[in-house]
Short mmCIF file of C-alpha atoms in Angstrom, two decimals:
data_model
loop_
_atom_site.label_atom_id
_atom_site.label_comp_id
_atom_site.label_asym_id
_atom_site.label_seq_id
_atom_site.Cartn_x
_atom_site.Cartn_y
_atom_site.Cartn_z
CA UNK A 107 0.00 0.00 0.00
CA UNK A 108 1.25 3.64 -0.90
CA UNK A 109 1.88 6.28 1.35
CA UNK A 110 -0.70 8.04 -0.46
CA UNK A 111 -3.37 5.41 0.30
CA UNK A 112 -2.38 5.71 3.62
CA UNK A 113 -2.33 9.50 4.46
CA UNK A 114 -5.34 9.63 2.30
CA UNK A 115 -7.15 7.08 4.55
CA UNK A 116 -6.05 8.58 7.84
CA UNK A 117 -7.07 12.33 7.20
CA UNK A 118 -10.42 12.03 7.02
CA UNK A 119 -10.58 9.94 10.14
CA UNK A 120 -8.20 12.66 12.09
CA UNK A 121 -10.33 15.36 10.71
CA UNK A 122 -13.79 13.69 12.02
CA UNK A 123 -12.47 12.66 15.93
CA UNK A 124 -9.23 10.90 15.43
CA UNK A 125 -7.34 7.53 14.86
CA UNK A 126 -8.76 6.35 18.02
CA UNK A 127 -12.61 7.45 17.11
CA UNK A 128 -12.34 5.49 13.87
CA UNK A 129 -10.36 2.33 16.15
CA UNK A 130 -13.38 2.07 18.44
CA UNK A 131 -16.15 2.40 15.86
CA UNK A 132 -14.32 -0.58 14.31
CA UNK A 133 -14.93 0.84 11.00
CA UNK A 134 -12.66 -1.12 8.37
CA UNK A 135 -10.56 0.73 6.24
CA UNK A 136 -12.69 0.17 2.72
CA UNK A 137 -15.06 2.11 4.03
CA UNK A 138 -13.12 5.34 4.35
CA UNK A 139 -10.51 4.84 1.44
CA UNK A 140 -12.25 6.64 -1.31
CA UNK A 141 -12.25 4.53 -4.75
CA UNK A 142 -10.21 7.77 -6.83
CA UNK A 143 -7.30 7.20 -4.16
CA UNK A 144 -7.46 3.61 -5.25
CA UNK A 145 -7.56 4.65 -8.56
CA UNK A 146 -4.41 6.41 -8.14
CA UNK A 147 -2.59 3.51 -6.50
CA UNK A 148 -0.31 2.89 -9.90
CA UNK A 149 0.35 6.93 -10.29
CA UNK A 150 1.54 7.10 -7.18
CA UNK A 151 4.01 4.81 -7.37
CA UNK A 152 6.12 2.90 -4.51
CA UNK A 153 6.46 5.28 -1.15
CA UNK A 154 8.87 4.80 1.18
CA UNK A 155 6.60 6.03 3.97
CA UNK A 156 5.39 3.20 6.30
CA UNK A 157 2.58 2.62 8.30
CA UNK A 158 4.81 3.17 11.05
CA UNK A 159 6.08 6.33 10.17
CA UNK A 160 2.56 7.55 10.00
CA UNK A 161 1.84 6.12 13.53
CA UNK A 162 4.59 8.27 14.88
CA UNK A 163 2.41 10.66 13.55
CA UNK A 164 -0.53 10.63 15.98
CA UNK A 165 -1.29 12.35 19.22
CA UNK A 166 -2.46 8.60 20.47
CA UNK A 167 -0.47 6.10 22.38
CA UNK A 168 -0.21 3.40 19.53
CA UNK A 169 1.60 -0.07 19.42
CA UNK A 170 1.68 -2.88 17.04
CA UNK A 171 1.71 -6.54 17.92
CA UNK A 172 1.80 -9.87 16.44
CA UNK A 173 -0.75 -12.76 16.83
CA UNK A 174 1.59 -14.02 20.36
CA UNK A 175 1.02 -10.61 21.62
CA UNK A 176 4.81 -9.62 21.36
CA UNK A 177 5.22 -5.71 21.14
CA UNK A 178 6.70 -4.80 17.46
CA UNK A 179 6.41 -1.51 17.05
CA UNK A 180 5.41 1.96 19.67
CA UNK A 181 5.54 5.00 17.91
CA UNK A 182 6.43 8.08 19.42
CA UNK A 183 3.71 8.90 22.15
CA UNK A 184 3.76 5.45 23.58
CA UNK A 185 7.34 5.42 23.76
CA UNK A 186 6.75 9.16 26.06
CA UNK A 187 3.55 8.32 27.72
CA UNK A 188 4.21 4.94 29.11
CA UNK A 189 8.38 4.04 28.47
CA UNK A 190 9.88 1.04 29.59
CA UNK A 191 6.03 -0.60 30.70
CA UNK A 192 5.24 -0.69 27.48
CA UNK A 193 6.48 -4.58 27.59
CA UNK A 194 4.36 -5.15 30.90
CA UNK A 195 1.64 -4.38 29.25
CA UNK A 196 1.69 -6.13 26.36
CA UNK A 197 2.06 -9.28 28.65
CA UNK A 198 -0.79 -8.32 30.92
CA UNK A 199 -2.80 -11.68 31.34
CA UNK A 200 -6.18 -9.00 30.53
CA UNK A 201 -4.65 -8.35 26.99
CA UNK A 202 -4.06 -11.61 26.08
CA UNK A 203 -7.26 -12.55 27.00
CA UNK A 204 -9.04 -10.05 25.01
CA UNK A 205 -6.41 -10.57 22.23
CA UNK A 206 -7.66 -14.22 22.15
CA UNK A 207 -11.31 -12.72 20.83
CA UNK A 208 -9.59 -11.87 17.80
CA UNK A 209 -10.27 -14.72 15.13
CA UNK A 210 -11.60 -12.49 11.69
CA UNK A 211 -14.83 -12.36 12.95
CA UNK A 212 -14.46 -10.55 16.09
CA UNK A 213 -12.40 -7.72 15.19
CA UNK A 214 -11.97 -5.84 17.98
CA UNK A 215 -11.54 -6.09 22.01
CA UNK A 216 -10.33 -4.08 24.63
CA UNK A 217 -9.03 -4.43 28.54
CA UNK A 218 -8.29 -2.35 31.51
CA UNK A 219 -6.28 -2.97 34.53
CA UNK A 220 -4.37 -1.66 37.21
CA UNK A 221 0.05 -0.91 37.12
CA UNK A 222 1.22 -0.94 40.38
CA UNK A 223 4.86 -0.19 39.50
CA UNK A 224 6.77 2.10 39.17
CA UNK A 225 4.00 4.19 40.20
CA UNK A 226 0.03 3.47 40.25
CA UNK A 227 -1.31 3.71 36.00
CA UNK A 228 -4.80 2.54 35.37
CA UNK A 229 -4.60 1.68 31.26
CA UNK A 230 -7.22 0.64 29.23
CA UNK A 231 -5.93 -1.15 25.88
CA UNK A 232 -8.34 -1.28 22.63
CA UNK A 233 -7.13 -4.00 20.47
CA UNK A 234 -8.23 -3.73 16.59
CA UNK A 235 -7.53 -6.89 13.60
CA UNK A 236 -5.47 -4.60 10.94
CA UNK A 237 -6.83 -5.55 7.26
CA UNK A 238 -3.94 -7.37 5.21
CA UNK A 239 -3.99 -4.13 3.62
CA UNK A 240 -2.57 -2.47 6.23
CA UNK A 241 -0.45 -5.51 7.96
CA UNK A 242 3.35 -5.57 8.21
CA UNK A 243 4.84 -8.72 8.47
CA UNK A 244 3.90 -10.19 11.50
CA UNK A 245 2.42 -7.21 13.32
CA UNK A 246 -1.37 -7.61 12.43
CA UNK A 247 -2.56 -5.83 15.01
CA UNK A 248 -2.88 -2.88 16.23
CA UNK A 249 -3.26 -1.16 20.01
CA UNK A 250 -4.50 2.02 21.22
CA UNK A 251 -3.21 2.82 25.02
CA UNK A 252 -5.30 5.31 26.76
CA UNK A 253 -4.19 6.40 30.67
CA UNK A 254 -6.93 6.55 33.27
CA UNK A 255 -4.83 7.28 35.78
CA UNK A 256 -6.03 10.71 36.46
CA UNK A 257 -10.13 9.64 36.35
CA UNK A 258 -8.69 6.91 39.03
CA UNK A 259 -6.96 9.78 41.00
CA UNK A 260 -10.38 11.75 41.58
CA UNK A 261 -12.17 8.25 42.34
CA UNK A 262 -9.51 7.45 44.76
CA UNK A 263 -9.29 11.14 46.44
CA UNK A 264 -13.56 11.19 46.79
CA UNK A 265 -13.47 7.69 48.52
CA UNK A 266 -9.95 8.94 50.75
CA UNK A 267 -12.06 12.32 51.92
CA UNK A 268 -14.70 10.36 52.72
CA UNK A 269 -12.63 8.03 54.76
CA UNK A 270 -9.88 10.03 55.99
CA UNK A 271 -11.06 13.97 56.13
CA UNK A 272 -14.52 13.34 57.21
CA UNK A 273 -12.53 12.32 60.78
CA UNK A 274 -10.20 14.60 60.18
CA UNK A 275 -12.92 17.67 60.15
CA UNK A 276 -15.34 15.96 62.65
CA UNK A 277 -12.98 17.29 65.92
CA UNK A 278 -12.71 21.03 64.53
CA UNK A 279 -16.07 21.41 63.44
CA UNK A 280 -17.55 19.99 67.24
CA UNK A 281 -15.19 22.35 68.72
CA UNK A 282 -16.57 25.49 66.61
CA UNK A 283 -20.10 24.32 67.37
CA UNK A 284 -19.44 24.36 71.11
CA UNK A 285 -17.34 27.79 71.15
CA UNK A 286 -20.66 29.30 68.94
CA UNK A 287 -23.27 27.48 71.51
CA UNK A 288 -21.30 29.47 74.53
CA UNK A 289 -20.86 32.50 72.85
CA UNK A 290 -24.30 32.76 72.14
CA UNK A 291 -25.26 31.66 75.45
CA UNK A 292 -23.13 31.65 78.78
CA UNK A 293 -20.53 34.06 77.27
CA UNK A 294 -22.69 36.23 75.58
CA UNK A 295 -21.85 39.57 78.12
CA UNK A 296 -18.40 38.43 78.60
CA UNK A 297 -15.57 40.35 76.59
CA UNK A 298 -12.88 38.70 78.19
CA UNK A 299 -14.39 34.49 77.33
CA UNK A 300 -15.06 35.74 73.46
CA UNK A 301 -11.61 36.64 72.98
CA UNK A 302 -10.71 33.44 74.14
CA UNK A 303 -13.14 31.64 72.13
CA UNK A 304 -12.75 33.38 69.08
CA UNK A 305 -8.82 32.90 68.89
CA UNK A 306 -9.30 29.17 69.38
CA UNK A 307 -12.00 28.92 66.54
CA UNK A 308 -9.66 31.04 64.47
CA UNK A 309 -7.52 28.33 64.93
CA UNK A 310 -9.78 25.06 64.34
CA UNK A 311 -11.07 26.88 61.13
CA UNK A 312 -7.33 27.35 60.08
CA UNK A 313 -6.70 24.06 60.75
CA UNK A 314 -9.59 22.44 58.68
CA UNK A 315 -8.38 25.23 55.47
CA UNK A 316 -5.19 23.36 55.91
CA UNK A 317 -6.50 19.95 55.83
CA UNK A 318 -8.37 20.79 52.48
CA UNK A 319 -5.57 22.63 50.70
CA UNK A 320 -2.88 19.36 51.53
CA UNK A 321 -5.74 17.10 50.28
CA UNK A 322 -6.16 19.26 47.16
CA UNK A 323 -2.10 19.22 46.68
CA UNK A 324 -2.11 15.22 47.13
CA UNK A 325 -4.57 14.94 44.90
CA UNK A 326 -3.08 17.22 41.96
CA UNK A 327 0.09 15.37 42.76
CA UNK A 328 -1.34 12.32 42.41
CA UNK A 329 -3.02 13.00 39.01
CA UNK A 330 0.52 14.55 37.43
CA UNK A 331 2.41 11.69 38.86
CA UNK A 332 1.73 9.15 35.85
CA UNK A 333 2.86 12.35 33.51
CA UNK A 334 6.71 12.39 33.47
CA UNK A 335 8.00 16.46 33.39
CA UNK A 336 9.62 17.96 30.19
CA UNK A 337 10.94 20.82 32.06
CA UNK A 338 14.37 21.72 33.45
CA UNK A 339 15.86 23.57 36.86
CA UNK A 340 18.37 24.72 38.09
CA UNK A 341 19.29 22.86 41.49
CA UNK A 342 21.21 26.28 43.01
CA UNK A 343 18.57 28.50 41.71
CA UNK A 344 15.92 25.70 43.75
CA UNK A 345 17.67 26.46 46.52
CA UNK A 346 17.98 29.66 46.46
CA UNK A 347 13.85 30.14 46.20
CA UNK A 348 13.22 27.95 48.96
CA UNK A 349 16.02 29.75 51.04
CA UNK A 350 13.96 33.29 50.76
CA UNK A 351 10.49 31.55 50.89
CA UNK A 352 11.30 30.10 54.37
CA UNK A 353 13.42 32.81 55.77
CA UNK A 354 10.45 34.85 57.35
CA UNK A 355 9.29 31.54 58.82
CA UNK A 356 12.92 30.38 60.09
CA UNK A 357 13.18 33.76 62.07
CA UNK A 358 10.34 33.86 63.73
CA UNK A 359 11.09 30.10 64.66
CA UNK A 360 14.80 31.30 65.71
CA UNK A 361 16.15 28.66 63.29
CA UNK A 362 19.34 28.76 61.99
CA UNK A 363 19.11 27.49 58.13
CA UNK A 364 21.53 27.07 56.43
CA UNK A 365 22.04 26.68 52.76
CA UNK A 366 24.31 25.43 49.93
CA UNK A 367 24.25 24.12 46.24
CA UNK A 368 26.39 23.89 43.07
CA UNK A 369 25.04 24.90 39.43
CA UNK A 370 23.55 21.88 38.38
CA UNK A 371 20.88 21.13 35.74
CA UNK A 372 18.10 18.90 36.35
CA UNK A 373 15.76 17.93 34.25
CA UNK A 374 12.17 18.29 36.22
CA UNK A 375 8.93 20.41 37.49
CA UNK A 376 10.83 23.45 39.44
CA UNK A 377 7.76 24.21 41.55
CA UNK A 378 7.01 21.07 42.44
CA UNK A 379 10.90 20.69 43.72
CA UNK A 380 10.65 23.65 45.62
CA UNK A 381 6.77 22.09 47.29
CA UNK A 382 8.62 19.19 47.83
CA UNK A 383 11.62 20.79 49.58
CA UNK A 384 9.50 23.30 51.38
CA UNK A 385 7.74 20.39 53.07
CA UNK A 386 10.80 18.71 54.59
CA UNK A 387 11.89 22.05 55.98
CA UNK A 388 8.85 22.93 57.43
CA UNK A 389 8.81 19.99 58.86
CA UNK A 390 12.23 20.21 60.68
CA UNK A 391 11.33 23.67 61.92
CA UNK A 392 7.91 22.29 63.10
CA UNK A 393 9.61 18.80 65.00
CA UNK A 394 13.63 19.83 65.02
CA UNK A 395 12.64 22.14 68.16
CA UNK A 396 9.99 20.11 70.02
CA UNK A 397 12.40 20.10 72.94
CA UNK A 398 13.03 23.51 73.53
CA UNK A 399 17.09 22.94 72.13
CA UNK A 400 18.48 25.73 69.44
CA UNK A 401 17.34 24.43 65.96
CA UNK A 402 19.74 24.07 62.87
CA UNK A 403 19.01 23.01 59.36
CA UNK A 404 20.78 22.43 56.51
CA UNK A 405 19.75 22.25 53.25
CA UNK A 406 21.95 21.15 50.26
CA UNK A 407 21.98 20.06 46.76
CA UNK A 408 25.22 17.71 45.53
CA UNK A 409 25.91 16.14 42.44
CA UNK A 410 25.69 12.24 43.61
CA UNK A 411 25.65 8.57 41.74
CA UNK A 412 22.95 6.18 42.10
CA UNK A 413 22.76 3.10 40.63
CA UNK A 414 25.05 4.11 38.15
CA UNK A 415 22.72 7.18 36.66
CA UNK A 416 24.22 10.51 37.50
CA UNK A 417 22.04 12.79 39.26
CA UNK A 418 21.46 15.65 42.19
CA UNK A 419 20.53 14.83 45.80
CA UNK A 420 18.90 17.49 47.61
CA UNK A 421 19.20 17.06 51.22
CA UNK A 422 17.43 18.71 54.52
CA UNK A 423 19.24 17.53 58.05
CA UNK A 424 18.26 19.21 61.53
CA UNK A 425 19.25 18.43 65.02
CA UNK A 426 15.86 17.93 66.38
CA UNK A 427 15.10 15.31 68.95
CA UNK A 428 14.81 12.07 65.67
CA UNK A 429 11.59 9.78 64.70
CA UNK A 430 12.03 6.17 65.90
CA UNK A 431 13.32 3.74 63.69
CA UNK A 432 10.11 1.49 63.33
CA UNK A 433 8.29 4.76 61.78
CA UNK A 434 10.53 5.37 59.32
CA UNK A 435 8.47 2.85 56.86
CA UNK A 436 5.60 3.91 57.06
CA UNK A 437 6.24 7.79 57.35
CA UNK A 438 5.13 8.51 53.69
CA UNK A 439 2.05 6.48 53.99
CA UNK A 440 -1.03 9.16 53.83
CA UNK A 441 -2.71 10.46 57.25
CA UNK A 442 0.60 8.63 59.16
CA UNK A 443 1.79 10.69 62.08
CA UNK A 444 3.99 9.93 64.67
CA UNK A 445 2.65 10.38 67.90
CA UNK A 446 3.30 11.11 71.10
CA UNK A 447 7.16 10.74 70.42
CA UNK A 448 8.35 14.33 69.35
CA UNK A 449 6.42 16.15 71.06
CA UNK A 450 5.11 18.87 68.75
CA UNK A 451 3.01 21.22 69.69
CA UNK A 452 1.24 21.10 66.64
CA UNK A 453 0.85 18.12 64.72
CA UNK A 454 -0.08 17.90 61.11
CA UNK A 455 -1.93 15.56 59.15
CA UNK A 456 0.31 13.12 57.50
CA UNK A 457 0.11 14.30 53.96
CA UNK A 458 3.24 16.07 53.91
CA UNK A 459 5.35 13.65 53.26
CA UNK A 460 2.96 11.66 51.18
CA UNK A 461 3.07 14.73 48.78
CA UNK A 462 6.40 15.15 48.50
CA UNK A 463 6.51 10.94 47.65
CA UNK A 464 4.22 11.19 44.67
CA UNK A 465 6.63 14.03 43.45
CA UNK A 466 9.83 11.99 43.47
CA UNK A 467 8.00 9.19 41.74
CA UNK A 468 6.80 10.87 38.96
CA UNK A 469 10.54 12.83 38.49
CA UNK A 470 12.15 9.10 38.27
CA UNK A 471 13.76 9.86 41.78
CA UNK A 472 14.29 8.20 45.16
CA UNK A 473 13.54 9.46 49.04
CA UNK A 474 15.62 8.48 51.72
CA UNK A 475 14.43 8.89 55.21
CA UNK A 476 17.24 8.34 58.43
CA UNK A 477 16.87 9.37 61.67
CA UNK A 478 18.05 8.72 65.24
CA UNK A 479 16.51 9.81 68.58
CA UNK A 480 18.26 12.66 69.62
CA UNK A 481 20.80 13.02 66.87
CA UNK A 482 17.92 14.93 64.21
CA UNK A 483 16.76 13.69 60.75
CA UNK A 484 18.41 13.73 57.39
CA UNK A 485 16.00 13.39 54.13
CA UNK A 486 17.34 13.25 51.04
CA UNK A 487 15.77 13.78 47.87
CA UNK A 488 17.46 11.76 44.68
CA UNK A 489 16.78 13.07 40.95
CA UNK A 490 18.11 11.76 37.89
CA UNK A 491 20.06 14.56 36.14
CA UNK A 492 19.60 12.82 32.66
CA UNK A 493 16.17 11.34 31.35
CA UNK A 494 16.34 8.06 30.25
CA UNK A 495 16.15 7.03 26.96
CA UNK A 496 13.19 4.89 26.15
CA UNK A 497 13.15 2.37 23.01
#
C-alpha cells in the first residue's frame, strides 16, 4: 500500500475525531478509502513512507503486535507516555485474553487494569484486527493505550475524603459548634471568654483550610504523577527560592538554616521541587525544636551517583530530637503521624510527606528517610540529572 493510500485514509478519520474514534467504531478501512485514491494507486508509485512512520504521527499512544502478543512496534507517544512498561503491558494476562477474541470475525476487544509499578497507571488497551492491507509482516494488530490514571486519581481522592477527612474535620467542626453554643449563650456579656473563644475557633477553622488545601495538593500530585516532566531547573537557583520563601518563617522560629548548592541542571517540574523541599523544611522547623534545644538546618543540593545514573541529591538535616526507627516505613504512607514521640506542639496531618513521595516518583527519583533519637533527621531527595532514553 502507498503512502498516499495511507495519508489519504487517515485524514479524514483525524479530521472527524481521530485515529482512536475510527479504532473504536471498528470501521474497516474500505469504508473510508475513497475509490479515486485507489484509482491512483499505480500513479503514485512505490512510497517509502510506512505505516509506522505515520503512527509516529498521531497524538495517540499506539503499538503494534503480532498474533503471540509480542510488542513490534510503539511510535512516538507510547514510547513518552508509558516508556519502559510498554512490555508489561503487552504481557498483561487481561490483553491476552481479550487478544484471544480476535479470530476475523471478532475484530476488535479491549481491557483495563491496574500498574502498580513504578508508580500506580490505570490503562485501558483497545485492540483492533489490521486488514492485510494495512499488515506488516507479523504485526497484524494494532493497540490504542489510553491512561486513566487521572479519572482513578479523583475516584480514589472522593473515597480517601470520605474516609480520611470526614474524621479529620469531625474534631474542629464539634469544637466550633461548642465555642458558637457558649458565645451565644453563657458568654454572651463576657468580653474577656469571646476573645478566648474566638482565637481558638480562628484556629480550628485554620486548621480544617489546611487539611483541604494538603488534600487538594495530594490529589493534583497524584493525578501529574503518571505524567513524566519535560521541564528543566536549576538545582542552586531551587535552593535559592526555597532559602527566601522560608526565611520569614525560620526567624520567627529562631532557626538557623543554612544553605548550599552547586550549578547543576536537572531535568524536572521546578515548583514542584521547591513544594517538595518546602515540606521537609517545614517539617524540621515544626519537630527539630519540640524540645526547647536551638534548631539548625541544613539544606543542600550535591551532584551524587545512584545506581550508576548521575544525578542531584537534595538534602534537609536538623538536630531535632529524631523519629524512631520502626516509623521510618511507614512515614510517607497518607494520614501517618507519629505520635506522642516528638512532642510537637502542633501536629499535622500526615500528607506532607505523602506529597512530597508522589513528586519523586513521577521525576524518576528516590527518598531516603534516616533518623536517630536525639541526633535529628536527614531526608534526602534523589533526581536523575539525565532522562532516560526509552526504546
Amino acid at each position: 500500500m502507498t503512502a498516499a493510500d495511507i495519508v489519504a485514509c487517515l485524514l479524514p478519520v483525524w479530521l472527524t475525531g481521530g485515529l482512536a474514534g475510527w479504532f473504536l467504531r471498528g470501521r474497516s478501512l474500505s469504508r473510508v478509502l475513497p475509490g479515486s485514491v485507489r484509482a491512483r494507486r499505480e500513479e503514485v508509485g512505490t512510497s517509502s513512507v510506512s505505516l509506522e512512520e505515520v503512527l509516529d504521527l498521531l497524538p495517540e499512544a499506539a503499538v503494534l503486535l503480532d498474533g503471540h502478543g509480542a510488542l513490534r512496534f510503539a511510535n512516538i507517544e507510547a514510547r513518552e507516555a508509558f516508556g519502559d512498561t510498554l512490555g508489561t503491558i503487552m504481557r498483561y494476562p487481561d490483553v491476552f485474553s481479550a487478544m484471544r477474541h480476535l479470530n476475523g470475525v471478532t475484530v476488535q476487544a479491549s481491557a483495563e487494569f491496574v500498574l502498580t509499578v513504578p508508580v500506580r497507571r490505570v490503562v485501558r488497551v483497545d485492540l483492533r484486527l489490521l486488514p492485510e492491507v494495512l499488515a506488516t509482516g507479523p504485526a497484524h494488530i494494532l493497540a490504542i493505550l489510553t491512561d486513566c490514571s487521572e479519572r482513578d486519581a479523583v475516584e480514589r481522592m472522593r473515597s480517601d475524603f470520605v474516609a480520611y477527612a470526614s474524621h479529620e474535620l469531625r474534631t474542629p467542626l464539634t469544637a466550633l459548634i461548642g465555642f458558637i453554643e457558649t458565645l451565644r449563650g453563657p458568654a454572651a456579656d463576657d468580653p474577656a471568654a469571646q476573645q478566648q473563644f474566638l482565637a481558638i475557633m480562628a484556629a480550628q477553622a485554620h486548621r480544617m483550610q489546611r487539611l483541604i488545601e494538603q488534600l487538594l495538593e495530594l490529589s493534583r500530585a497524584e493525578m501529574l504523577e503518571h505524567r513524566k516532566p519535560r521541564g528543566s531547573m536549576n538545582a542552586k537557583q531551587v535552593i535559592e527560592l526555597v532559602r527566601d520563601e522560608l526565611s520569614s518563617l525560620c526567624a520567627a522560629k529562631n532557626v538557623q538554616l543554612e544553605a548550599k548548592a552547586a550549578d547543576i541542571p536537572v531535568p524536572g517540574d521546578q515548583e514542584q521541587i521547591i513544594r517538595v523541599l518546602v515540606n521537609l523544611v517545614e517539617n524540621a522547623v515544626k519537630y527539630a525544636g519540640a524540645d526547647g534545644r536551638p534548631v539548625r538546618i541544613s539544606l543542600s543540593a550535591e551532584q551524587k551517583i545512584l545506581l550508576g545514573r548521575p544525578g542531584v541529591a537534595f538534602v534537609v538535616q536538623d538536630n531535632g530530637v529524631g523519629i524512631a526507627e520502626e516509623h521510618l516505613p511507614r512515614l510517607t504512607e497518607r494520614f501517618y503521624r507519629v505520635e506522642g514521640s516528638r512532642n510537637a506542639p502542633a501536629s499535622g496531618y500526615g500528607l506532607g510527606l505523602a506529597i512530597v513521595r508522589h513528586i519523586v516518583d513521577r521525576h524518576d527519583g528516590c527518598l531516603e528517610i534516616t533518623s536517630r533519637i536525639g541526633q535529628g533527621t536527614r531526608c534526602e531527595v534523589w533526581l536523575p540529572c539525565e532522562r532516560e532514553i526509552r526504546g
